[in-house]
Amino acid sequence: MFNSITGIIKEKLPQKLYIETNGIEWDINVPESSLSKLPEPGNSAKVYVWLQHTDVLMTLYGFADAKDRAMFFELLKVDGVGPKGALKIMGSVSSLELIHILDEGNVDLLQKVPGVGKKTAAKMLLQLKGKLTLDDVGSKSKSASSSVPYGDVVSGLSEMGYDRHSAEEAVKKVLSEIEHDESFKNQSPNDREQTVFRRALMELA
């Protein structure tokens, strides 16, 4: 699974980014909101990505930061909002603004977002209102990660698109299996975290 691509930006087009790494130029679909955060062509940049793999094609979607990618994943949960629709929505409103609109239940304002009709707005409110825990909303998500063991691992898995609750359960299960293992105890803190991350990822796969 790709998490990010770091390279030299070759070209920025509407909802499109070309970035070169070691002689390979990647064609990445990017929302306008993320494009504006990325440096101009000729500069190095890190892009958080998601690979869509279907029977007929593979498409890369990219974001300037993990928070934007997390919002993209949340939008994909809404019935009728595919990857292209999510990019259109995100290109018209920031993640923070969208969270506020959803939390307020402002249907009229939500319908003004390009790509969101009356039915889609209703589905978005049903699916997402009051349920988003992105770092953009403040300390809510930070306190959530600190209240569980290996909160950084849980946050990392969430940023990769996994449901936070499922990530927490996977980490808890892994810890119950290995916390009394002497070889695990003898690892450095960083190595223990990496071990928990890898095993939790396997649980979620």
mmCIF file with all atom_site columns, N, CA and C in Angstrom, residues 11-66:
data_model
loop_
_atom_site.group_PDB
_atom_site.id
_atom_site.type_symbol
_atom_site.label_atom_id
_atom_site.label_alt_id
_atom_site.label_comp_id
_atom_site.label_asym_id
_atom_site.label_entity_id
_atom_site.label_seq_id
_atom_site.pdbx_PDB_ins_code
_atom_site.Cartn_x
_atom_site.Cartn_y
_atom_site.Cartn_z
_atom_site.occupancy
_atom_site.B_iso_or_equiv
_atom_site.pdbx_formal_charge
_atom_site.auth_seq_id
_atom_site.auth_comp_id
_atom_site.auth_asym_id
_atom_site.auth_atom_id
_atom_site.pdbx_PDB_model_num
ATOM 1   N N  . GLU A 1 11 ? 4.553   19.495 -12.845 1.00 0.00 ? 11 GLU A N  1
ATOM 2   C CA . GLU A 1 11 ? 3.485   20.333 -13.404 1.00 0.00 ? 11 GLU A CA 1
ATOM 3   C C  . GLU A 1 11 ? 2.257   20.274 -12.514 1.00 0.00 ? 11 GLU A C  1
ATOM 4   N N  . LYS A 1 12 ? 1.559   21.410 -12.421 1.00 0.00 ? 12 LYS A N  1
ATOM 5   C CA . LYS A 1 12 ? 0.292   21.497 -11.684 1.00 0.00 ? 12 LYS A CA 1
ATOM 6   C C  . LYS A 1 12 ? -0.791  21.946 -12.657 1.00 0.00 ? 12 LYS A C  1
ATOM 7   N N  . LEU A 1 13 ? -1.837  21.125 -12.769 1.00 0.00 ? 13 LEU A N  1
ATOM 8   C CA . LEU A 1 13 ? -2.964  21.423 -13.639 1.00 0.00 ? 13 LEU A CA 1
ATOM 9   C C  . LEU A 1 13 ? -4.242  21.357 -12.804 1.00 0.00 ? 13 LEU A C  1
ATOM 10  N N  . PRO A 1 14 ? -5.382  21.788 -13.330 1.00 0.00 ? 14 PRO A N  1
ATOM 11  C CA . PRO A 1 14 ? -6.625  21.666 -12.574 1.00 0.00 ? 14 PRO A CA 1
ATOM 12  C C  . PRO A 1 14 ? -6.881  20.220 -12.138 1.00 0.00 ? 14 PRO A C  1
ATOM 13  N N  . GLN A 1 15 ? -6.946  20.004 -10.828 1.00 0.00 ? 15 GLN A N  1
ATOM 14  C CA . GLN A 1 15 ? -7.175  18.686 -10.224 1.00 0.00 ? 15 GLN A CA 1
ATOM 15  C C  . GLN A 1 15 ? -6.148  17.637 -10.695 1.00 0.00 ? 15 GLN A C  1
ATOM 16  N N  . LYS A 1 16 ? -4.954  18.074 -11.022 1.00 0.00 ? 16 LYS A N  1
ATOM 17  C CA . LYS A 1 16 ? -3.947  17.139 -11.536 1.00 0.00 ? 16 LYS A CA 1
ATOM 18  C C  . LYS A 1 16 ? -2.553  17.587 -11.113 1.00 0.00 ? 16 LYS A C  1
ATOM 19  N N  . LEU A 1 17 ? -1.722  16.611 -10.740 1.00 0.00 ? 17 LEU A N  1
ATOM 20  C CA . LEU A 1 17 ? -0.350  16.896 -10.346 1.00 0.00 ? 17 LEU A CA 1
ATOM 21  C C  . LEU A 1 17 ? 0.570   15.856 -10.957 1.00 0.00 ? 17 LEU A C  1
ATOM 22  N N  . TYR A 1 18 ? 1.708   16.324 -11.519 1.00 0.00 ? 18 TYR A N  1
ATOM 23  C CA . TYR A 1 18 ? 2.739   15.421 -12.010 1.00 0.00 ? 18 TYR A CA 1
ATOM 24  C C  . TYR A 1 18 ? 3.962   15.585 -11.110 1.00 0.00 ? 18 TYR A C  1
ATOM 25  N N  . ILE A 1 19 ? 4.416   14.491 -10.527 1.00 0.00 ? 19 ILE A N  1
ATOM 26  C CA . ILE A 1 19 ? 5.556   14.549 -9.613  1.00 0.00 ? 19 ILE A CA 1
ATOM 27  C C  . ILE A 1 19 ? 6.540   13.431 -9.979  1.00 0.00 ? 19 ILE A C  1
ATOM 28  N N  . GLU A 1 20 ? 7.823   13.764 -10.027 1.00 0.00 ? 20 GLU A N  1
ATOM 29  C CA . GLU A 1 20 ? 8.846   12.819 -10.477 1.00 0.00 ? 20 GLU A CA 1
ATOM 30  C C  . GLU A 1 20 ? 9.679   12.306 -9.309  1.00 0.00 ? 20 GLU A C  1
ATOM 31  N N  . THR A 1 21 ? 9.847   10.980 -9.261  1.00 0.00 ? 21 THR A N  1
ATOM 32  C CA . THR A 1 21 ? 10.697  10.344 -8.258  1.00 0.00 ? 21 THR A CA 1
ATOM 33  C C  . THR A 1 21 ? 11.584  9.317  -8.948  1.00 0.00 ? 21 THR A C  1
ATOM 34  N N  . ASN A 1 22 ? 12.888  9.521  -8.859  1.00 0.00 ? 22 ASN A N  1
ATOM 35  C CA . ASN A 1 22 ? 13.853  8.560  -9.420  1.00 0.00 ? 22 ASN A CA 1
ATOM 36  C C  . ASN A 1 22 ? 13.542  8.177  -10.868 1.00 0.00 ? 22 ASN A C  1
ATOM 37  N N  . GLY A 1 23 ? 13.243  9.174  -11.683 1.00 0.00 ? 23 GLY A N  1
ATOM 38  C CA . GLY A 1 23 ? 13.012  8.929  -13.101 1.00 0.00 ? 23 GLY A CA 1
ATOM 39  C C  . GLY A 1 23 ? 11.607  8.496  -13.454 1.00 0.00 ? 23 GLY A C  1
ATOM 40  N N  . ILE A 1 24 ? 10.740  8.331  -12.471 1.00 0.00 ? 24 ILE A N  1
ATOM 41  C CA . ILE A 1 24 ? 9.347   7.955  -12.717 1.00 0.00 ? 24 ILE A CA 1
ATOM 42  C C  . ILE A 1 24 ? 8.464   9.169  -12.451 1.00 0.00 ? 24 ILE A C  1
ATOM 43  N N  . GLU A 1 25 ? 7.623   9.520  -13.419 1.00 0.00 ? 25 GLU A N  1
ATOM 44  C CA . GLU A 1 25 ? 6.712   10.649 -13.244 1.00 0.00 ? 25 GLU A CA 1
ATOM 45  C C  . GLU A 1 25 ? 5.308   10.116 -12.958 1.00 0.00 ? 25 GLU A C  1
ATOM 46  N N  . TRP A 1 26 ? 4.790   10.478 -11.794 1.00 0.00 ? 26 TRP A N  1
ATOM 47  C CA . TRP A 1 26 ? 3.492   9.994  -11.339 1.00 0.00 ? 26 TRP A CA 1
ATOM 48  C C  . TRP A 1 26 ? 2.388   10.972 -11.744 1.00 0.00 ? 26 TRP A C  1
ATOM 49  N N  . ASP A 1 27 ? 1.285   10.413 -12.224 1.00 0.00 ? 27 ASP A N  1
ATOM 50  C CA . ASP A 1 27 ? 0.102   11.173 -12.612 1.00 0.00 ? 27 ASP A CA 1
ATOM 51  C C  . ASP A 1 27 ? -0.897  11.046 -11.459 1.00 0.00 ? 27 ASP A C  1
ATOM 52  N N  . ILE A 1 28 ? -1.132  12.137 -10.714 1.00 0.00 ? 28 ILE A N  1
ATOM 53  C CA . ILE A 1 28 ? -1.933  12.074 -9.490  1.00 0.00 ? 28 ILE A CA 1
ATOM 54  C C  . ILE A 1 28 ? -3.107  13.048 -9.576  1.00 0.00 ? 28 ILE A C  1
ATOM 55  N N  . ASN A 1 29 ? -4.300  12.567 -9.267  1.00 0.00 ? 29 ASN A N  1
ATOM 56  C CA . ASN A 1 29 ? -5.483  13.411 -9.178  1.00 0.00 ? 29 ASN A CA 1
ATOM 57  C C  . ASN A 1 29 ? -5.514  14.075 -7.801  1.00 0.00 ? 29 ASN A C  1
ATOM 58  N N  . VAL A 1 30 ? -5.597  15.395 -7.780  1.00 0.00 ? 30 VAL A N  1
ATOM 59  C CA . VAL A 1 30 ? -5.491  16.153 -6.532  1.00 0.00 ? 30 VAL A CA 1
ATOM 60  C C  . VAL A 1 30 ? -6.590  17.211 -6.467  1.00 0.00 ? 30 VAL A C  1
ATOM 61  N N  . PRO A 1 31 ? -7.285  17.358 -5.334  1.00 0.00 ? 31 PRO A N  1
ATOM 62  C CA . PRO A 1 31 ? -8.283  18.424 -5.222  1.00 0.00 ? 31 PRO A CA 1
ATOM 63  C C  . PRO A 1 31 ? -7.625  19.789 -5.241  1.00 0.00 ? 31 PRO A C  1
ATOM 64  N N  . GLU A 1 32 ? -8.350  20.786 -5.734  1.00 0.00 ? 32 GLU A N  1
ATOM 65  C CA . GLU A 1 32 ? -7.792  22.132 -5.845  1.00 0.00 ? 32 GLU A CA 1
ATOM 66  C C  . GLU A 1 32 ? -7.326  22.662 -4.486  1.00 0.00 ? 32 GLU A C  1
ATOM 67  N N  . SER A 1 33 ? -8.030  22.275 -3.419  1.00 0.00 ? 33 SER A N  1
ATOM 68  C CA . SER A 1 33 ? -7.652  22.738 -2.081  1.00 0.00 ? 33 SER A CA 1
ATOM 69  C C  . SER A 1 33 ? -6.266  22.247 -1.687  1.00 0.00 ? 33 SER A C  1
ATOM 70  N N  . SER A 1 34 ? -5.889  21.047 -2.127  1.00 0.00 ? 34 SER A N  1
ATOM 71  C CA . SER A 1 34 ? -4.555  20.525 -1.832  1.00 0.00 ? 34 SER A CA 1
ATOM 72  C C  . SER A 1 34 ? -3.515  21.098 -2.779  1.00 0.00 ? 34 SER A C  1
ATOM 73  N N  . LEU A 1 35 ? -3.908  21.303 -4.034  1.00 0.00 ? 35 LEU A N  1
ATOM 74  C CA . LEU A 1 35 ? -2.968  21.864 -5.010  1.00 0.00 ? 35 LEU A CA 1
ATOM 75  C C  . LEU A 1 35 ? -2.448  23.222 -4.545  1.00 0.00 ? 35 LEU A C  1
ATOM 76  N N  . SER A 1 36 ? -3.338  24.029 -3.973  1.00 0.00 ? 36 SER A N  1
ATOM 77  C CA . SER A 1 36 ? -2.940  25.370 -3.536  1.00 0.00 ? 36 SER A CA 1
ATOM 78  C C  . SER A 1 36 ? -1.957  25.331 -2.370  1.00 0.00 ? 36 SER A C  1
ATOM 79  N N  . LYS A 1 37 ? -1.930  24.212 -1.634  1.00 0.00 ? 37 LYS A N  1
ATOM 80  C CA . LYS A 1 37 ? -1.020  24.081 -0.493  1.00 0.00 ? 37 LYS A CA 1
ATOM 81  C C  . LYS A 1 37 ? 0.364   23.583 -0.914  1.00 0.00 ? 37 LYS A C  1
ATOM 82  N N  . LEU A 1 38 ? 0.446   22.997 -2.102  1.00 0.00 ? 38 LEU A N  1
ATOM 83  C CA . LEU A 1 38 ? 1.702   22.413 -2.568  1.00 0.00 ? 38 LEU A CA 1
ATOM 84  C C  . LEU A 1 38 ? 2.564   23.452 -3.266  1.00 0.00 ? 38 LEU A C  1
ATOM 85  N N  . PRO A 1 39 ? 3.906   23.300 -3.211  1.00 0.00 ? 39 PRO A N  1
ATOM 86  C CA . PRO A 1 39 ? 4.807   24.277 -3.852  1.00 0.00 ? 39 PRO A CA 1
ATOM 87  C C  . PRO A 1 39 ? 4.696   24.262 -5.363  1.00 0.00 ? 39 PRO A C  1
ATOM 88  N N  . GLU A 1 40 ? 5.272   25.254 -5.980  1.00 0.00 ? 40 GLU A N  1
ATOM 89  C CA . GLU A 1 40 ? 5.231   25.392 -7.431  1.00 0.00 ? 40 GLU A CA 1
ATOM 90  C C  . GLU A 1 40 ? 6.160   24.369 -8.104  1.00 0.00 ? 40 GLU A C  1
ATOM 91  N N  . PRO A 1 41 ? 5.938   24.095 -9.409  1.00 0.00 ? 41 PRO A N  1
ATOM 92  C CA . PRO A 1 41 ? 6.799   23.161 -10.138 1.00 0.00 ? 41 PRO A CA 1
ATOM 93  C C  . PRO A 1 41 ? 8.281   23.492 -9.990  1.00 0.00 ? 41 PRO A C  1
ATOM 94  N N  . GLY A 1 42 ? 9.087   22.441 -9.885  1.00 0.00 ? 42 GLY A N  1
ATOM 95  C CA . GLY A 1 42 ? 10.526  22.594 -9.685  1.00 0.00 ? 42 GLY A CA 1
ATOM 96  C C  . GLY A 1 42 ? 10.946  22.397 -8.253  1.00 0.00 ? 42 GLY A C  1
ATOM 97  N N  . ASN A 1 43 ? 9.960   22.413 -7.348  1.00 0.00 ? 43 ASN A N  1
ATOM 98  C CA . ASN A 1 43 ? 10.244  22.227 -5.926  1.00 0.00 ? 43 ASN A CA 1
ATOM 99  C C  . ASN A 1 43 ? 9.889   20.807 -5.473  1.00 0.00 ? 43 ASN A C  1
ATOM 100 N N  . SER A 1 44 ? 10.544  20.391 -4.387  1.00 0.00 ? 44 SER A N  1
ATOM 101 C CA . SER A 1 44 ? 10.270  19.075 -3.819  1.00 0.00 ? 44 SER A CA 1
ATOM 102 C C  . SER A 1 44 ? 9.021   19.142 -2.944  1.00 0.00 ? 44 SER A C  1
ATOM 103 N N  . ALA A 1 45 ? 8.260   18.048 -2.943  1.00 0.00 ? 45 ALA A N  1
ATOM 104 C CA . ALA A 1 45 ? 7.036   18.006 -2.142  1.00 0.00 ? 45 ALA A CA 1
ATOM 105 C C  . ALA A 1 45 ? 6.721   16.567 -1.743  1.00 0.00 ? 45 ALA A C  1
ATOM 106 N N  . LYS A 1 46 ? 6.021   16.445 -0.639  1.00 0.00 ? 46 LYS A N  1
ATOM 107 C CA . LYS A 1 46 ? 5.517   15.154 -0.185  1.00 0.00 ? 46 LYS A CA 1
ATOM 108 C C  . LYS A 1 46 ? 4.010   15.137 -0.381  1.00 0.00 ? 46 LYS A C  1
ATOM 109 N N  . VAL A 1 47 ? 3.510   14.135 -1.067  1.00 0.00 ? 47 VAL A N  1
ATOM 110 C CA . VAL A 1 47 ? 2.078   14.030 -1.348  1.00 0.00 ? 47 VAL A CA 1
ATOM 111 C C  . VAL A 1 47 ? 1.551   12.732 -0.747  1.00 0.00 ? 47 VAL A C  1
ATOM 112 N N  . TYR A 1 48 ? 0.529   12.840 0.088   1.00 0.00 ? 48 TYR A N  1
ATOM 113 C CA . TYR A 1 48 ? -0.114  11.655 0.660   1.00 0.00 ? 48 TYR A CA 1
ATOM 114 C C  . TYR A 1 48 ? -1.071  11.086 -0.383  1.00 0.00 ? 48 TYR A C  1
ATOM 115 N N  . VAL A 1 49 ? -0.995  9.793  -0.620  1.00 0.00 ? 49 VAL A N  1
ATOM 116 C CA . VAL A 1 49 ? -1.723  9.224  -1.754  1.00 0.00 ? 49 VAL A CA 1
ATOM 117 C C  . VAL A 1 49 ? -2.634  8.062  -1.362  1.00 0.00 ? 49 VAL A C  1
ATOM 118 N N  . TRP A 1 50 ? -3.537  7.770  -2.280  1.00 0.00 ? 50 TRP A N  1
ATOM 119 C CA . TRP A 1 50 ? -4.407  6.592  -2.199  1.00 0.00 ? 50 TRP A CA 1
ATOM 120 C C  . TRP A 1 50 ? -4.535  6.017  -3.591  1.00 0.00 ? 50 TRP A C  1
ATOM 121 N N  . LEU A 1 51 ? -4.359  4.703  -3.720  1.00 0.00 ? 51 LEU A N  1
ATOM 122 C CA . LEU A 1 51 ? -4.429  4.041  -5.015  1.00 0.00 ? 51 LEU A CA 1
ATOM 123 C C  . LEU A 1 51 ? -5.773  3.352  -5.173  1.00 0.00 ? 51 LEU A C  1
ATOM 124 N N  . GLN A 1 52 ? -6.520  3.755  -6.198  1.00 0.00 ? 52 GLN A N  1
ATOM 125 C CA . GLN A 1 52 ? -7.766  3.077  -6.547  1.00 0.00 ? 52 GLN A CA 1
ATOM 126 C C  . GLN A 1 52 ? -7.458  2.045  -7.620  1.00 0.00 ? 52 GLN A C  1
ATOM 127 N N  . HIS A 1 53 ? -7.761  0.795  -7.338  1.00 0.00 ? 53 HIS A N  1
ATOM 128 C CA . HIS A 1 53 ? -7.438  -0.295 -8.261  1.00 0.00 ? 53 HIS A CA 1
ATOM 129 C C  . HIS A 1 53 ? -8.731  -0.991 -8.661  1.00 0.00 ? 53 HIS A C  1
ATOM 130 N N  . THR A 1 54 ? -9.116  -0.865 -9.929  1.00 0.00 ? 54 THR A N  1
ATOM 131 C CA . THR A 1 54 ? -10.307 -1.537 -10.436 1.00 0.00 ? 54 THR A CA 1
ATOM 132 C C  . THR A 1 54 ? -9.896  -2.557 -11.496 1.00 0.00 ? 54 THR A C  1
ATOM 133 N N  . ASP A 1 55 ? -10.879 -3.214 -12.076 1.00 0.00 ? 55 ASP A N  1
ATOM 134 C CA . ASP A 1 55 ? -10.588 -4.220 -13.106 1.00 0.00 ? 55 ASP A CA 1
ATOM 135 C C  . ASP A 1 55 ? -9.996  -3.606 -14.368 1.00 0.00 ? 55 ASP A C  1
ATOM 136 N N  . VAL A 1 56 ? -10.284 -2.335 -14.596 1.00 0.00 ? 56 VAL A N  1
ATOM 137 C CA . VAL A 1 56 ? -9.865  -1.724 -15.864 1.00 0.00 ? 56 VAL A CA 1
ATOM 138 C C  . VAL A 1 56 ? -8.768  -0.670 -15.723 1.00 0.00 ? 56 VAL A C  1
ATOM 139 N N  . LEU A 1 57 ? -8.547  -0.142 -14.505 1.00 0.00 ? 57 LEU A N  1
ATOM 140 C CA . LEU A 1 57 ? -7.506  0.891  -14.382 1.00 0.00 ? 57 LEU A CA 1
ATOM 141 C C  . LEU A 1 57 ? -7.047  1.045  -12.939 1.00 0.00 ? 57 LEU A C  1
ATOM 142 N N  . MET A 1 58 ? -5.910  1.735  -12.802 1.00 0.00 ? 58 MET A N  1
ATOM 143 C CA . MET A 1 58 ? -5.398  2.113  -11.491 1.00 0.00 ? 58 MET A CA 1
ATOM 144 C C  . MET A 1 58 ? -5.243  3.634  -11.493 1.00 0.00 ? 58 MET A C  1
ATOM 145 N N  . THR A 1 59 ? -5.758  4.278  -10.467 1.00 0.00 ? 59 THR A N  1
ATOM 146 C CA . THR A 1 59 ? -5.726  5.732  -10.387 1.00 0.00 ? 59 THR A CA 1
ATOM 147 C C  . THR A 1 59 ? -5.176  6.173  -9.047  1.00 0.00 ? 59 THR A C  1
ATOM 148 N N  . LEU A 1 60 ? -4.238  7.118  -9.076  1.00 0.00 ? 60 LEU A N  1
ATOM 149 C CA . LEU A 1 60 ? -3.669  7.662  -7.849  1.00 0.00 ? 60 LEU A CA 1
ATOM 150 C C  . LEU A 1 60 ? -4.365  8.981  -7.490  1.00 0.00 ? 60 LEU A C  1
ATOM 151 N N  . TYR A 1 61 ? -4.728  9.103  -6.226  1.00 0.00 ? 61 TYR A N  1
ATOM 152 C CA . TYR A 1 61 ? -5.288  10.344 -5.706  1.00 0.00 ? 61 TYR A CA 1
ATOM 153 C C  . TYR A 1 61 ? -4.318  10.880 -4.654  1.00 0.00 ? 61 TYR A C  1
ATOM 154 N N  . GLY A 1 62 ? -4.067  12.172 -4.683  1.00 0.00 ? 62 GLY A N  1
ATOM 155 C CA . GLY A 1 62 ? -3.068  12.740 -3.782  1.00 0.00 ? 62 GLY A CA 1
ATOM 156 C C  . GLY A 1 62 ? -3.588  13.931 -2.997  1.00 0.00 ? 62 GLY A C  1
ATOM 157 N N  . PHE A 1 63 ? -2.918  14.186 -1.852  1.00 0.00 ? 63 PHE A N  1
ATOM 158 C CA . PHE A 1 63 ? -3.347  15.246 -0.947  1.00 0.00 ? 63 PHE A CA 1
ATOM 159 C C  . PHE A 1 63 ? -2.128  15.890 -0.298  1.00 0.00 ? 63 PHE A C  1
ATOM 160 N N  . ALA A 1 64 ? -2.249  17.177 0.008   1.00 0.00 ? 64 ALA A N  1
ATOM 161 C CA . ALA A 1 64 ? -1.126  17.911 0.571   1.00 0.00 ? 64 ALA A CA 1
ATOM 162 C C  . ALA A 1 64 ? -0.806  17.475 1.989   1.00 0.00 ? 64 ALA A C  1
ATOM 163 N N  . ASP A 1 65 ? -1.791  16.959 2.708   1.00 0.00 ? 65 ASP A N  1
ATOM 164 C CA . ASP A 1 65 ? -1.545  16.483 4.070   1.00 0.00 ? 65 ASP A CA 1
ATOM 165 C C  . ASP A 1 65 ? -2.490  15.325 4.396   1.00 0.00 ? 65 ASP A C  1
ATOM 166 N N  . ALA A 1 66 ? -2.192  14.647 5.496   1.00 0.00 ? 66 ALA A N  1
ATOM 167 C CA . ALA A 1 66 ? -2.959  13.468 5.878   1.00 0.00 ? 66 ALA A CA 1
ATOM 168 C C  . ALA A 1 66 ? -4.395  13.820 6.270   1.00 0.00 ? 66 ALA A C  1
#
